[in-house]
XYZ file of C-alpha atoms in Angstrom:
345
model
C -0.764 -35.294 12.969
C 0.402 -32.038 13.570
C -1.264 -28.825 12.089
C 0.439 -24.838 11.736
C -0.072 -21.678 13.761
C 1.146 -18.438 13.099
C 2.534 -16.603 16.582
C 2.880 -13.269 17.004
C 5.292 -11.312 19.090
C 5.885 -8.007 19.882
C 5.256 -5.382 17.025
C 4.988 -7.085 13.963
C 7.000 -9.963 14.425
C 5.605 -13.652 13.792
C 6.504 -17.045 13.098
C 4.819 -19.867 12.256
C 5.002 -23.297 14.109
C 3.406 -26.700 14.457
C 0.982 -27.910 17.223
C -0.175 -31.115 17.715
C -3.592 -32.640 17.136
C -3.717 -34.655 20.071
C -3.432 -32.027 22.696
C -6.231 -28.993 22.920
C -7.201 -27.189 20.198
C -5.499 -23.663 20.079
C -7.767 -20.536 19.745
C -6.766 -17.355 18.537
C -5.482 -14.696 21.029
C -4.057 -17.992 22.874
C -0.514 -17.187 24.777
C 1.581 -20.111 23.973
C 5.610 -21.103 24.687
C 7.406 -21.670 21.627
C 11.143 -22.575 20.481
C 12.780 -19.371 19.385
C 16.525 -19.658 18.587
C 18.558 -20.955 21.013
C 15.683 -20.953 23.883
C 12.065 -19.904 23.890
C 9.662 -17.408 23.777
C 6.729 -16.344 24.518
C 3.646 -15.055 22.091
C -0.134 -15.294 20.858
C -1.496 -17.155 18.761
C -3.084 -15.482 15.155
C -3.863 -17.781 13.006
C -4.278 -22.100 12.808
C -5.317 -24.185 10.666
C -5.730 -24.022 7.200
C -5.414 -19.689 7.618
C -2.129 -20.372 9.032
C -1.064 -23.098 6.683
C -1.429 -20.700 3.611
C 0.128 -18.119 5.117
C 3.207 -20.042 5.692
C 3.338 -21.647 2.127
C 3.181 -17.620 0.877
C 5.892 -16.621 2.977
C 7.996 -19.577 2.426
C 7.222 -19.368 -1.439
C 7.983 -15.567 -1.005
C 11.562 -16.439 0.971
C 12.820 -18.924 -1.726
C 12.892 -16.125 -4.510
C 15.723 -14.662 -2.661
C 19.010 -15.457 -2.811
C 18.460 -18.953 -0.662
C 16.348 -20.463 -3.342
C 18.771 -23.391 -3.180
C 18.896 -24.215 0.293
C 15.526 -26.006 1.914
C 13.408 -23.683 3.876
C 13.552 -24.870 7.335
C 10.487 -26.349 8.688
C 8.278 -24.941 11.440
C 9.425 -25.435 14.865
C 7.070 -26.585 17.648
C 4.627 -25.100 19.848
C 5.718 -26.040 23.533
C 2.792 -25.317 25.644
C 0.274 -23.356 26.232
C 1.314 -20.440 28.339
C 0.292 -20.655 32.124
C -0.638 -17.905 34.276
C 2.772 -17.412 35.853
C 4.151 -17.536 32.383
C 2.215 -14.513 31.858
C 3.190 -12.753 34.567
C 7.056 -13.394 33.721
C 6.167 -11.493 30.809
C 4.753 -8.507 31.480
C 7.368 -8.074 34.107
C 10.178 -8.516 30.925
C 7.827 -6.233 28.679
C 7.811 -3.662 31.530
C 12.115 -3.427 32.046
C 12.490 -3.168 28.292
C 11.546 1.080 28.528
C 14.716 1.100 31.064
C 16.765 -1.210 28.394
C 16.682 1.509 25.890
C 17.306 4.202 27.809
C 20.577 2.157 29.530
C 21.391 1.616 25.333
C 20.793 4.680 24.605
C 23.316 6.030 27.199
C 26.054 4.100 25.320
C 25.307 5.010 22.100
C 25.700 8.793 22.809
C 28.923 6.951 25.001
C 30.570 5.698 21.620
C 29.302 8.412 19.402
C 27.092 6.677 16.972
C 25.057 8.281 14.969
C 22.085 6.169 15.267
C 18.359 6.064 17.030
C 17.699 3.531 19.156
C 13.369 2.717 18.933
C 12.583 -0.405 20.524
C 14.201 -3.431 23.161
C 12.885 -6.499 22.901
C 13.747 -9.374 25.570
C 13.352 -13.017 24.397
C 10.849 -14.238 27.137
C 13.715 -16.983 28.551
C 16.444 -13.599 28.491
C 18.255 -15.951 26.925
C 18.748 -12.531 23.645
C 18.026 -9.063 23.916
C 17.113 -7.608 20.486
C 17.444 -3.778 20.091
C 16.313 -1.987 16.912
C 17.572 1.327 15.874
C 17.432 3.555 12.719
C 20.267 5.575 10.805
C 21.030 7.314 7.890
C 24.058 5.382 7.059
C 25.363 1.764 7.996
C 26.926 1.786 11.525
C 29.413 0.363 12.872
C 28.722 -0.888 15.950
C 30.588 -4.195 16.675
C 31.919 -2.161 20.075
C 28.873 -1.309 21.034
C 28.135 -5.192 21.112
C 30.521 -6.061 23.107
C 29.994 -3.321 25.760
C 26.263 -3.945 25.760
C 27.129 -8.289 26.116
C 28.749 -7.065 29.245
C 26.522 -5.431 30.721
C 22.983 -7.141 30.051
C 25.438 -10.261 30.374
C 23.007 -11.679 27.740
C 23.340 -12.242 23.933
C 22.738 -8.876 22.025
C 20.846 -8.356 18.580
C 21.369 -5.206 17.060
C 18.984 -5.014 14.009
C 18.694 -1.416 12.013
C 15.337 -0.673 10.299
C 13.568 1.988 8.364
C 11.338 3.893 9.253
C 8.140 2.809 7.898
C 9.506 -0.195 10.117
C 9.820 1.810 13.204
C 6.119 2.938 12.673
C 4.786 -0.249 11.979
C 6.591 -1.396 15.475
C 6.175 1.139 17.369
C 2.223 1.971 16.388
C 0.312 4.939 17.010
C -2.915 6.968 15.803
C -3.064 8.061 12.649
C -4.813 11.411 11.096
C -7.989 8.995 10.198
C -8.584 8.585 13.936
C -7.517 4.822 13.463
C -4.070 2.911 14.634
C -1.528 2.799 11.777
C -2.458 0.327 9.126
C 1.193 -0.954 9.279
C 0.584 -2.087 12.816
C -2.095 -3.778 12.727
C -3.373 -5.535 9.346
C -0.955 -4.084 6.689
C 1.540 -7.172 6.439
C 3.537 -5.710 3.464
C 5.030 -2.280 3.116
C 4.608 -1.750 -0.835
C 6.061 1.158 -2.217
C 4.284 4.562 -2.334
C 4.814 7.584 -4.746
C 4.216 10.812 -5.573
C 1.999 9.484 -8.976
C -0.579 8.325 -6.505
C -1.316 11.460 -5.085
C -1.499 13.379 -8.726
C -3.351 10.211 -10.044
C -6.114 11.541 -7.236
C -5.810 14.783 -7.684
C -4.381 15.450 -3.642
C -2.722 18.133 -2.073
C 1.071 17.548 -2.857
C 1.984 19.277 0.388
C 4.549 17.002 2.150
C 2.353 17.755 5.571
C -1.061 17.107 4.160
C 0.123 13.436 2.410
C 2.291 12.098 5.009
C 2.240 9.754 7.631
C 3.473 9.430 11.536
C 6.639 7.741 9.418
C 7.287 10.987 7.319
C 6.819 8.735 4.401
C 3.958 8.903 2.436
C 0.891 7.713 3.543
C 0.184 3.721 2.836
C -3.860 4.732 2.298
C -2.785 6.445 -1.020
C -2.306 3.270 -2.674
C -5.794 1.820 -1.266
C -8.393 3.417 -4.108
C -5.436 4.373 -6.530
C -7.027 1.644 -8.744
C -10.267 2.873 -8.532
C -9.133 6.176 -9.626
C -7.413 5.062 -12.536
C -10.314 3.361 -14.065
C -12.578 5.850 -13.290
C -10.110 8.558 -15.056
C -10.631 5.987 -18.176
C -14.149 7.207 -18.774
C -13.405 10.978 -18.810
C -11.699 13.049 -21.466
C -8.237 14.765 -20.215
C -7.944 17.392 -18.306
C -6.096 20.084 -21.143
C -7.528 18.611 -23.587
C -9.115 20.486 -27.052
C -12.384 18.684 -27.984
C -15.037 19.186 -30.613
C -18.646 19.965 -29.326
C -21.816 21.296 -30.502
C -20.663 24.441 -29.308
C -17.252 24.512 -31.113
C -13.572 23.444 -29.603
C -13.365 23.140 -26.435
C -10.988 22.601 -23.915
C -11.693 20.323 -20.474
C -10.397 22.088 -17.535
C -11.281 19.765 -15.067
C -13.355 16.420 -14.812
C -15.691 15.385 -11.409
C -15.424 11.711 -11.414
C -17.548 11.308 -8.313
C -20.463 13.576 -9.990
C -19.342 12.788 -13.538
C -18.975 15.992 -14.690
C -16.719 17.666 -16.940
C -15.763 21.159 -16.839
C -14.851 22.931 -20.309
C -13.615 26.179 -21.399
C -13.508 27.970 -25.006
C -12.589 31.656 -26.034
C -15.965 32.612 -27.640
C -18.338 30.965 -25.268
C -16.565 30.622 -21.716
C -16.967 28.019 -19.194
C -19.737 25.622 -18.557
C -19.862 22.326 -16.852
C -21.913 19.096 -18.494
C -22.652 15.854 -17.243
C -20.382 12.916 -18.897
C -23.426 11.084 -20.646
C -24.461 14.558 -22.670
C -20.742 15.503 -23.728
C -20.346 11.772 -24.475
C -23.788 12.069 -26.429
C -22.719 15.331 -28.272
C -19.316 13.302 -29.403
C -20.925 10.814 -30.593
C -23.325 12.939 -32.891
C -20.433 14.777 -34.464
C -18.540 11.375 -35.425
C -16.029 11.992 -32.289
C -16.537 8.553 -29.968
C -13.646 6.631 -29.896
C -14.875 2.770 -31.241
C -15.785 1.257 -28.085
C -18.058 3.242 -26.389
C -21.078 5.073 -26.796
C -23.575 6.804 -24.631
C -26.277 3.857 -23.570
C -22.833 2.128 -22.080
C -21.783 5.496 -20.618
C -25.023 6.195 -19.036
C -25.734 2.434 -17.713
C -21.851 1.854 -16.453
C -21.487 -0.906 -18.633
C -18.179 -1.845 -19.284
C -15.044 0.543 -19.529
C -15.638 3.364 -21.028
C -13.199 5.432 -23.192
C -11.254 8.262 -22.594
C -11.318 10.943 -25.683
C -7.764 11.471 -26.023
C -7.706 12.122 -29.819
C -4.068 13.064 -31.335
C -4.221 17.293 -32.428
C -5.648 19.352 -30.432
C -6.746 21.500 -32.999
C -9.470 21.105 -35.619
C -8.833 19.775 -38.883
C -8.316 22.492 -41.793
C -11.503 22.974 -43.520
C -13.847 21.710 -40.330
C -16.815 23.429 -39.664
C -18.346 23.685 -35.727
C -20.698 20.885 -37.562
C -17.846 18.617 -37.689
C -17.644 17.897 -41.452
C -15.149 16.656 -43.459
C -13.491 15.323 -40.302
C -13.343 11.924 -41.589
C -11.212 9.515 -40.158
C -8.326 12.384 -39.846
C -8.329 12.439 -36.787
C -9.355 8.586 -36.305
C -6.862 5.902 -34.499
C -7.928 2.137 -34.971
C -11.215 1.345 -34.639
C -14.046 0.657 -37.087
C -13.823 2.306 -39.962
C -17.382 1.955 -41.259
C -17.973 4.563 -38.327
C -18.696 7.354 -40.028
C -21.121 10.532 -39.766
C -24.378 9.951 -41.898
C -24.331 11.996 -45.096
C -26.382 15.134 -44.831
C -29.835 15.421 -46.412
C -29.061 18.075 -48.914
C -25.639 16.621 -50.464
């Protein structure tokens, strides 16, 4: 029996492979020898067992939606050996030439006039390929560049363009939390980020303030996006004309971490009131929306509602009271909701 291990490699490279039962179990952090293509490599082990068996069925599940959902994914390859100590040391000698590798690529770029950045070099641990990774605007053409660099690494030669939320994510660094980049160390997917996320919170849209060591927006703003959202749910919005005991009003601005909302009218001016006693005073004066009321609003039970009636402005013939609102202004719902009839009618 033979059971799976995810290896890592330099930056965010991995691949998963199979180790026998039979020989010593395999810890994480372990340096093992594994067949790469067309010779081997070298890398640490970061996952086994049953961790490293679900990972691989989501990748390969994640692989056959592309356009090789037909052909078979190709099983795992084997884990030589466990690296020994002059394996090691082979290395970090190969990790420590790579520096001089790019700048020797580097010279020929500029040599052939590419327009391109070179990041990284990566050396297979064997030498048997040398990987380099570069970004660019535009697709390059660098098939001469190939054969110059062949000849004078005398090795097989990779070139492999990326983006550069992938050159961050390789490369690493410190980010403006204090922290390494998320990319580089636990964030296995790159999901897209927008501009929504930052209005959804209510951030500074400066470009400087909201961006990462990538230029690209940072991945954090997706992280309590959803937490946002729902919270928003509960609070009336922002522009809004509602109907207090005070008269229309319109909601300038909502607190969701103090749950407060901040309202505005032309006869009385601002003030700012707690979300249970505006959610109490619109329930008085027939204005909930079905669904919620203030006990749920003031024990977090459930979603609340977000007063987003259709008009902004008061019905013709509606007093500050609220009467002869009716269900006007009323969208679903129950309609047996309806404000108690007065004592003197």
């Amino acid at each position: 029996m033979s059971q799976t291990v995810e290896v890592r490699f330099k930056g965010t490279r991995k691949g998963f492979y199979t180790w026998s039962e039979d020989n010593l179990p395999l810890r994480v952090h372990d340096p093992v020898v594994v067949e790469a293509d067309r010779g081997r490599d070298l890398g640490r082990v970061s996952a086994v067992g049953d961790t490293a068996a679900k990972k691989c069925a989501s990748s390969c599940a994640g692989c056959a939606s592309g356009a090789d959902a037909a052909q078979p994914a190709e099983p795992p390859k084997p884990i030589v050996r466990a690296a020994t100590p002059q394996d090691l040391r082979m290395h970090d000698e190969i990790r420590g030439s790579e520096e001089e590798c790019r700048q020797k690529v580097i010279q020929r770029v500029r040599a052939h006039e590419l327009l391109m950045k070179v990041s990284d070099c990566e050396w297979q641990w064997d030498r048997s390929k040398l990987t380099i990774y570069f970004t660019a605007e535009k697709r390059v053409d660098f098939r001469s560049l190939v054969r110059d660099l062949a000849s004078l690494f005398r090795t097989r030669i990779e070139l492999r363009q990326i983006g550069v939320r992938d050159e961050a994510a390789r490369l690493s660094g410190v980010g403006r939390c204090g922290r390494e980049y998320c990319c580089s160390t636990w964030l296995t997917e790159l999901s897209p980020i927008n501009l929504a996320l930052a209005k959804d919170q209510h951030l500074s849209l400066n470009p400087a303030q909201i961006s990462g060591g990538c230029g690209r927006l940072l991945c954090c703003l997706k992280y309590e996006h959803e937490f946002y959202v729902t919270a928003r749910k509960r609070f009336p919005k922002e522009g809004k004309a509602v109907r207090t005991t005070v008269g229309v009003e319109r909601v300038v601005a909502v607190d969701i971490f103090r749950e407060r909302v901040f309202l505005r009218s032309d006869e009385h001016g601002s003030r700012i009131i707690p979300l249970v006693a505006l959610q109490a005073e619109l329930e008085i004066l027939g204005e909930l929306i079905p669904g919620a009321d203030a006990r749920s609003m003031a024990a977090s039970a459930g979603p609340a509602t977000a007063i987003d009636r259709p008009g902004d402005e008061p019905a013709g013939g509606a007093g500050p009271d609220g009467t002869n609102r009716r269900q006007s202004h009323r969208r679903g719902g129950d309609p047996q909701r309806r404000r108690p009839p007065s004592s003197d009618s």
